[in-house]
PDB file of C-alpha atoms in Angstrom:
ATOM      1  CA  PRO A  70      94.037  32.064 195.946  1.00 42.00           C
ATOM      2  CA  ARG A  71      93.818  31.574 199.667  1.00 48.00           C
ATOM      3  CA  PHE A  72      92.707  35.160 200.306  1.00 47.00           C
ATOM      4  CA  GLY A  73      89.975  34.958 197.634  1.00 50.00           C
ATOM      5  CA  LEU A  74      87.590  33.796 200.337  1.00 50.00           C
ATOM      6  CA  PHE A  75      87.723  37.246 201.916  1.00 54.00           C
ATOM      7  CA  TRP A  76      87.182  39.199 198.693  1.00 55.00           C
ATOM      8  CA  SER A  77      83.787  40.694 197.818  1.00 71.00           C
ATOM      9  CA  PRO A  78      82.819  42.923 194.886  1.00 84.00           C
ATOM     10  CA  ASP A  79      82.523  46.646 195.539  1.00 93.00           C
ATOM     11  CA  TYR A  80      79.291  47.429 193.689  1.00 95.00           C
ATOM     12  CA  GLY A  81      79.189  50.991 194.969  1.00 95.00           C
ATOM     13  CA  LYS A  82      82.616  51.793 193.532  1.00 95.00           C
ATOM     14  CA  ALA A  83      81.741  50.050 190.271  1.00 96.00           C
ATOM     15  CA  GLY A  84      78.579  52.152 190.035  1.00 97.00           C
ATOM     16  CA  THR A  85      80.510  55.359 190.604  1.00 96.00           C
ATOM     17  CA  LEU A  86      83.083  54.459 187.947  1.00 97.00           C
ATOM     18  CA  CYS A  87      80.345  53.621 185.424  1.00 97.00           C
ATOM     19  CA  GLU A  88      78.613  56.909 186.158  1.00 97.00           C
ATOM     20  CA  LYS A  89      81.858  58.840 185.563  1.00 97.00           C
ATOM     21  CA  ALA A  90      82.359  56.976 182.290  1.00 97.00           C
ATOM     22  CA  ALA A  91      78.785  57.749 181.271  1.00 97.00           C
ATOM     23  CA  ASN A  92      79.271  61.470 181.911  1.00 97.00           C
ATOM     24  CA  LYS A  93      82.435  61.512 179.787  1.00 97.00           C
ATOM     25  CA  LEU A  94      80.731  59.601 176.967  1.00 97.00           C
ATOM     26  CA  GLN A  95      77.809  62.017 177.076  1.00 97.00           C
ATOM     27  CA  ILE A  96      80.160  65.010 176.800  1.00 97.00           C
ATOM     28  CA  ALA A  97      81.946  63.281 173.907  1.00 97.00           C
ATOM     29  CA  ARG A  98      78.539  62.817 172.212  1.00 96.00           C
ATOM     30  CA  PHE A  99      78.302  59.056 172.357  1.00 97.00           C
ATOM     31  CA  PRO A 100      74.732  58.883 173.654  1.00 96.00           C
ATOM     32  CA  LYS A 101      74.132  55.161 173.068  1.00 96.00           C
ATOM     33  CA  GLU A 102      77.255  54.177 175.004  1.00 97.00           C
ATOM     34  CA  ALA A 103      76.487  56.761 177.708  1.00 97.00           C
ATOM     35  CA  VAL A 104      73.005  55.301 178.180  1.00 97.00           C
ATOM     36  CA  GLU A 105      74.518  51.838 178.564  1.00 97.00           C
ATOM     37  CA  CYS A 106      76.964  53.107 181.211  1.00 97.00           C
ATOM     38  CA  PHE A 107      74.263  55.007 183.129  1.00 98.00           C
ATOM     39  CA  THR A 108      72.180  51.835 183.108  1.00 97.00           C
ATOM     40  CA  GLU A 109      75.077  49.747 184.384  1.00 97.00           C
ATOM     41  CA  ALA A 110      75.790  52.344 187.048  1.00 97.00           C
ATOM     42  CA  GLY A 111      72.179  52.108 188.181  1.00 97.00           C
ATOM     43  CA  GLU A 112      72.325  48.330 188.329  1.00 97.00           C
ATOM     44  CA  TYR A 113      75.539  48.359 190.374  1.00 97.00           C
ATOM     45  CA  HIS A 114      74.145  50.928 192.802  1.00 97.00           C
ATOM     46  CA  GLU A 115      70.977  48.853 193.109  1.00 96.00           C
ATOM     47  CA  GLN A 116      73.052  45.791 193.989  1.00 96.00           C
ATOM     48  CA  ASP A 117      74.868  47.931 196.541  1.00 96.00           C
ATOM     49  CA  GLY A 118      71.551  48.927 198.079  1.00 95.00           C
ATOM     50  CA  SER A 119      71.895  52.593 197.082  1.00 96.00           C
ATOM     51  CA  MET A 120      68.449  52.936 195.572  1.00 97.00           C
ATOM     52  CA  SER A 121      68.481  56.728 195.303  1.00 96.00           C
ATOM     53  CA  LYS A 122      71.691  56.562 193.235  1.00 97.00           C
ATOM     54  CA  ALA A 123      70.221  53.762 191.126  1.00 97.00           C
ATOM     55  CA  ILE A 124      67.108  55.848 190.419  1.00 97.00           C
ATOM     56  CA  THR A 125      69.245  58.873 189.527  1.00 97.00           C
ATOM     57  CA  ASN A 126      71.268  56.916 186.979  1.00 97.00           C
ATOM     58  CA  TYR A 127      68.253  55.158 185.459  1.00 97.00           C
ATOM     59  CA  GLY A 128      66.652  58.584 185.157  1.00 96.00           C
ATOM     60  CA  LYS A 129      69.715  59.951 183.364  1.00 97.00           C
ATOM     61  CA  ALA A 130      69.622  56.999 180.974  1.00 97.00           C
ATOM     62  CA  ALA A 131      65.941  57.651 180.309  1.00 95.00           C
ATOM     63  CA  ASP A 132      66.408  61.401 179.714  1.00 95.00           C
ATOM     64  CA  LEU A 133      69.373  60.869 177.410  1.00 97.00           C
ATOM     65  CA  SER A 134      67.520  58.198 175.445  1.00 96.00           C
ATOM     66  CA  LEU A 135      64.622  60.595 175.048  1.00 93.00           C
ATOM     67  CA  ARG A 136      66.843  63.442 173.848  1.00 94.00           C
ATOM     68  CA  SER A 137      68.508  61.040 171.405  1.00 94.00           C
ATOM     69  CA  GLY A 138      65.147  60.115 169.911  1.00 92.00           C
ATOM     70  CA  ASN A 139      65.159  56.533 171.206  1.00 93.00           C
ATOM     71  CA  ILE A 140      61.604  56.564 172.563  1.00 90.00           C
ATOM     72  CA  GLU A 141      61.423  52.812 173.153  1.00 89.00           C
ATOM     73  CA  GLU A 142      64.603  52.805 175.251  1.00 93.00           C
ATOM     74  CA  ALA A 143      63.464  55.908 177.133  1.00 92.00           C
ATOM     75  CA  SER A 144      60.160  54.223 177.975  1.00 90.00           C
ATOM     76  CA  LYS A 145      62.008  51.122 179.168  1.00 92.00           C
ATOM     77  CA  MET A 146      64.316  53.144 181.401  1.00 95.00           C
ATOM     78  CA  PHE A 147      61.499  55.247 182.875  1.00 93.00           C
ATOM     79  CA  THR A 148      59.780  51.961 183.710  1.00 93.00           C
ATOM     80  CA  LYS A 149      62.998  50.835 185.400  1.00 96.00           C
ATOM     81  CA  VAL A 150      62.880  53.971 187.540  1.00 96.00           C
ATOM     82  CA  ALA A 151      59.327  53.071 188.562  1.00 96.00           C
ATOM     83  CA  THR A 152      60.295  49.472 189.312  1.00 95.00           C
ATOM     84  CA  THR A 153      63.089  50.658 191.594  1.00 97.00           C
ATOM     85  CA  TYR A 154      60.693  52.924 193.465  1.00 96.00           C
ATOM     86  CA  ILE A 155      58.367  49.954 193.913  1.00 95.00           C
ATOM     87  CA  SER A 156      61.230  47.891 195.352  1.00 94.00           C
ATOM     88  CA  ILE A 157      61.516  50.410 198.202  1.00 95.00           C
ATOM     89  CA  GLY A 158      57.758  50.585 198.693  1.00 92.00           C
ATOM     90  CA  ASP A 159      57.160  54.034 197.205  1.00 94.00           C
ATOM     91  CA  VAL A 160      54.213  53.317 194.910  1.00 94.00           C
ATOM     92  CA  GLN A 161      53.183  56.958 194.527  1.00 94.00           C
ATOM     93  CA  ARG A 162      56.584  58.022 193.211  1.00 95.00           C
ATOM     94  CA  ALA A 163      56.654  54.975 190.963  1.00 96.00           C
ATOM     95  CA  ALA A 164      53.318  56.016 189.460  1.00 96.00           C
ATOM     96  CA  ASP A 165      54.411  59.664 189.248  1.00 95.00           C
ATOM     97  CA  SER A 166      57.531  58.629 187.317  1.00 94.00           C
ATOM     98  CA  LEU A 167      55.427  56.706 184.796  1.00 95.00           C
ATOM     99  CA  VAL A 168      53.096  59.687 184.332  1.00 95.00           C
ATOM    100  CA  ALA A 169      56.105  61.958 183.814  1.00 92.00           C
ATOM    101  CA  ALA A 170      57.452  59.436 181.319  1.00 92.00           C
ATOM    102  CA  ALA A 171      54.137  59.305 179.449  1.00 94.00           C
ATOM    103  CA  LYS A 172      54.124  63.090 179.107  1.00 92.00           C
ATOM    104  CA  ALA A 173      57.777  63.181 178.091  1.00 89.00           C
ATOM    105  CA  VAL A 174      57.734  60.486 175.395  1.00 88.00           C
ATOM    106  CA  ASN A 175      54.407  61.743 173.982  1.00 84.00           C
ATOM    107  CA  SER A 176      54.078  58.762 171.660  1.00 83.00           C
ATOM    108  CA  LYS A 177      52.172  55.494 171.238  1.00 85.00           C
ATOM    109  CA  GLU A 178      53.979  54.321 174.376  1.00 87.00           C
ATOM    110  CA  SER A 179      52.240  56.994 176.459  1.00 93.00           C
ATOM    111  CA  GLU A 180      48.875  55.301 176.865  1.00 95.00           C
ATOM    112  CA  GLN A 181      50.437  52.134 178.274  1.00 93.00           C
ATOM    113  CA  LEU A 182      52.595  54.164 180.643  1.00 94.00           C
ATOM    114  CA  TYR A 183      49.538  56.030 181.959  1.00 96.00           C
ATOM    115  CA  SER A 184      47.627  52.774 182.303  1.00 96.00           C
ATOM    116  CA  ASP A 185      50.502  51.106 184.163  1.00 95.00           C
ATOM    117  CA  ALA A 186      50.755  54.107 186.496  1.00 96.00           C
ATOM    118  CA  CYS A 187      47.077  53.809 187.399  1.00 96.00           C
ATOM    119  CA  ASP A 188      47.345  50.049 187.893  1.00 95.00           C
ATOM    120  CA  LEU A 189      50.168  50.605 190.373  1.00 93.00           C
ATOM    121  CA  ILE A 190      47.853  52.741 192.503  1.00 93.00           C
ATOM    122  CA  TRP A 191      44.736  50.602 192.043  1.00 93.00           C
ATOM    123  CA  ASP A 192      43.977  48.128 189.274  1.00 90.00           C
ATOM    124  CA  GLY A 193      40.334  47.721 190.258  1.00 85.00           C
ATOM    125  CA  SER A 194      40.677  44.057 191.245  1.00 83.00           C
ATOM    126  CA  GLU A 195      39.995  44.751 194.929  1.00 84.00           C
ATOM    127  CA  GLY A 196      38.092  47.249 196.963  1.00 85.00           C
ATOM    128  CA  LEU A 197      39.642  50.641 197.582  1.00 84.00           C
ATOM    129  CA  GLU A 198      38.755  50.404 201.261  1.00 81.00           C
ATOM    130  CA  ASP A 199      41.386  47.677 201.635  1.00 78.00           C
ATOM    131  CA  LEU A 200      44.178  49.792 200.159  1.00 81.00           C
ATOM    132  CA  THR A 201      46.453  52.445 201.572  1.00 84.00           C
ATOM    133  CA  ILE A 202      46.750  55.207 199.003  1.00 86.00           C
ATOM    134  CA  GLY A 203      48.298  58.654 199.027  1.00 86.00           C
ATOM    135  CA  ALA A 204      46.523  61.997 199.008  1.00 90.00           C
ATOM    136  CA  ARG A 205      47.690  62.587 195.419  1.00 91.00           C
ATOM    137  CA  ALA A 206      46.747  59.166 194.048  1.00 93.00           C
ATOM    138  CA  HIS A 207      43.741  60.553 192.160  1.00 95.00           C
ATOM    139  CA  GLU A 208      46.047  62.887 190.203  1.00 96.00           C
ATOM    140  CA  VAL A 209      47.534  59.897 188.389  1.00 96.00           C
ATOM    141  CA  PHE A 210      44.060  58.834 187.251  1.00 97.00           C
ATOM    142  CA  GLU A 211      43.185  62.417 186.327  1.00 96.00           C
ATOM    143  CA  SER A 212      46.256  62.622 184.072  1.00 96.00           C
ATOM    144  CA  PHE A 213      45.164  59.490 182.227  1.00 96.00           C
ATOM    145  CA  VAL A 214      41.632  60.806 181.694  1.00 96.00           C
ATOM    146  CA  GLU A 215      42.986  64.116 180.379  1.00 95.00           C
ATOM    147  CA  TYR A 216      45.299  62.240 178.016  1.00 96.00           C
ATOM    148  CA  LEU A 217      42.469  60.070 176.646  1.00 95.00           C
ATOM    149  CA  ILE A 218      40.223  63.103 176.149  1.00 93.00           C
ATOM    150  CA  ALA A 219      43.022  64.933 174.314  1.00 94.00           C
ATOM    151  CA  LYS A 220      43.385  61.889 172.034  1.00 94.00           C
ATOM    152  CA  ASP A 221      39.609  61.825 171.485  1.00 93.00           C
ATOM    153  CA  GLU A 222      39.443  58.287 172.891  1.00 94.00           C
ATOM    154  CA  MET A 223      35.978  58.809 174.337  1.00 92.00           C
ATOM    155  CA  LYS A 224      35.047  55.136 174.555  1.00 92.00           C
ATOM    156  CA  LYS A 225      38.155  54.499 176.635  1.00 95.00           C
ATOM    157  CA  VAL A 226      37.328  57.537 178.777  1.00 94.00           C
ATOM    158  CA  LYS A 227      33.857  56.143 179.435  1.00 92.00           C
ATOM    159  CA  ASN A 228      35.236  52.712 180.370  1.00 93.00           C
ATOM    160  CA  PHE A 229      37.836  54.198 182.702  1.00 95.00           C
ATOM    161  CA  LEU A 230      35.619  56.770 184.431  1.00 94.00           C
ATOM    162  CA  PRO A 231      34.180  54.352 187.054  1.00 93.00           C
ATOM    163  CA  ARG A 232      37.688  53.737 188.432  1.00 94.00           C
ATOM    164  CA  TYR A 233      38.492  57.441 188.325  1.00 95.00           C
ATOM    165  CA  ILE A 234      35.239  58.310 190.100  1.00 95.00           C
ATOM    166  CA  ALA A 235      35.896  55.674 192.767  1.00 94.00           C
ATOM    167  CA  MET A 236      39.335  57.164 193.362  1.00 94.00           C
ATOM    168  CA  LEU A 237      37.910  60.692 193.620  1.00 94.00           C
ATOM    169  CA  ARG A 238      35.358  59.465 196.142  1.00 93.00           C
ATOM    170  CA  ARG A 239      38.074  57.814 198.187  1.00 92.00           C
ATOM    171  CA  ASN A 240      40.142  61.001 198.306  1.00 92.00           C
ATOM    172  CA  GLU A 241      37.050  63.189 198.783  1.00 92.00           C
ATOM    173  CA  MET A 242      37.778  65.415 195.779  1.00 94.00           C
ATOM    174  CA  THR A 243      34.318  66.979 195.529  1.00 93.00           C
ATOM    175  CA  ALA A 244      34.876  69.453 192.684  1.00 93.00           C
ATOM    176  CA  SER A 245      36.648  66.921 190.470  1.00 93.00           C
ATOM    177  CA  LEU A 246      34.026  64.302 191.336  1.00 92.00           C
ATOM    178  CA  CYS A 247      31.192  66.539 190.111  1.00 91.00           C
ATOM    179  CA  LYS A 248      33.119  67.198 186.890  1.00 92.00           C
ATOM    180  CA  ALA A 249      33.682  63.457 186.393  1.00 92.00           C
ATOM    181  CA  TYR A 250      29.961  62.713 186.862  1.00 91.00           C
ATOM    182  CA  LEU A 251      29.120  65.407 184.340  1.00 89.00           C
ATOM    183  CA  THR A 252      31.623  63.996 181.836  1.00 89.00           C
ATOM    184  CA  SER A 253      30.133  60.546 182.313  1.00 86.00           C
ATOM    185  CA  ALA A 254      26.613  61.883 181.747  1.00 85.00           C
ATOM    186  CA  ILE A 255      27.662  63.711 178.576  1.00 87.00           C
ATOM    187  CA  LEU A 256      29.252  60.549 177.183  1.00 86.00           C
ATOM    188  CA  GLU A 257      26.133  58.516 178.004  1.00 80.00           C
ATOM    189  CA  ILE A 258      23.944  61.085 176.222  1.00 82.00           C
ATOM    190  CA  ALA A 259      26.277  61.060 173.220  1.00 75.00           C
ATOM    191  CA  GLU A 260      25.668  57.315 172.948  1.00 72.00           C
ATOM    192  CA  GLY A 261      21.912  57.724 173.423  1.00 63.00           C
ATOM    193  CA  ASP A 262      21.908  56.164 176.897  1.00 54.00           C
ATOM    194  CA  PHE A 263      19.639  58.654 178.653  1.00 47.00           C
ATOM    195  CA  VAL A 264      18.836  56.329 181.551  1.00 47.00           C
ATOM    196  CA  HIS A 265      22.454  56.068 182.722  1.00 52.00           C
ATOM    197  CA  ALA A 266      22.933  59.767 182.039  1.00 45.00           C
ATOM    198  CA  GLN A 267      20.068  60.588 184.412  1.00 50.00           C
ATOM    199  CA  VAL A 268      21.514  58.253 187.043  1.00 47.00           C
ATOM    200  CA  ASN A 269      24.882  59.991 186.803  1.00 49.00           C
ATOM    201  CA  GLU A 270      23.308  63.426 187.058  1.00 47.00           C
ATOM    202  CA  LYS A 271      21.193  62.326 190.034  1.00 45.00           C
ATOM    203  CA  GLU A 272      24.279  60.909 191.751  1.00 52.00           C
ATOM    204  CA  ARG A 273      26.184  64.123 191.058  1.00 47.00           C
ATOM    205  CA  GLY A 274      23.360  66.256 192.451  1.00 43.00           C
ATOM    206  CA  THR A 275      23.063  64.099 195.558  1.00 40.00           C
ATOM    207  CA  ARG A 276      26.762  64.424 196.315  1.00 46.00           C
ATOM    208  CA  GLU A 277      26.645  68.185 195.760  1.00 41.00           C
ATOM    209  CA  VAL A 278      23.878  68.429 198.408  1.00 35.00           C
ATOM    210  CA  VAL A 279      25.726  66.110 200.826  1.00 36.00           C
ATOM    211  CA  ASN A 280      28.968  68.060 200.496  1.00 42.00           C
TER     212      ASN A 280
END
C-alpha cells in the first residue's frame, strides 16, 4: 500500500500488551507461557529503547522461572538482565544481578554466575589501574569467595584469592584485606607451603602497619 512507507512498528505498545498478557497468564497459573510473554515484552521494550522496562520484564521472567522450578531458564533470564545492564553501561548492576541470581538459584549454575559476575568487573587480563570500578566492586568478589568456602572448594578459593586481594587493595578495604591474607596463609599451610604462607603473613603485617 502507498501509505505503508510511513508505517513503523510500535515496539513500546507491543511490549505493554505482552506484559499484560503475561500477568494474566501468571494469574491463570500458566507459568511457562507467562515467562515467554514476559520475555517477549522485555525484547520489545529493549527494541523501543526502554531499557528499564526491559530489565523489569526479564526480571519477572527470571523470578517466575525460579518459582516454577526451571533453574536453567531462570539462570538464562537473570543473565539477560545482566546483559541489558551492560548495554547501558552499568557494569556494577549487571554484576550485582548475576550475584543475586547465583544466590537465588542455589544450584550447579551458581558457580558460573558468580564467576561471570567477577569477570564483568575485572577478569584479570589487564591491570586494575587502567579500569574504572565502583566502590562496591570488591563485594562481588567477596560473595564468590564466600560461596566457594561454603562449598569447601578450597583449591578454587586459593586460585581466586590473588584477584580478590588485588580488588581489595584497589578499593582500600583494609579489614577485609587482612582477612584475605590470613585465609591465603592458612590455605598455604594446609598444603605444606610454609614459604608462601610466611610471605602472605609478612605482607599482611606490613599493610597493617602502613594502615
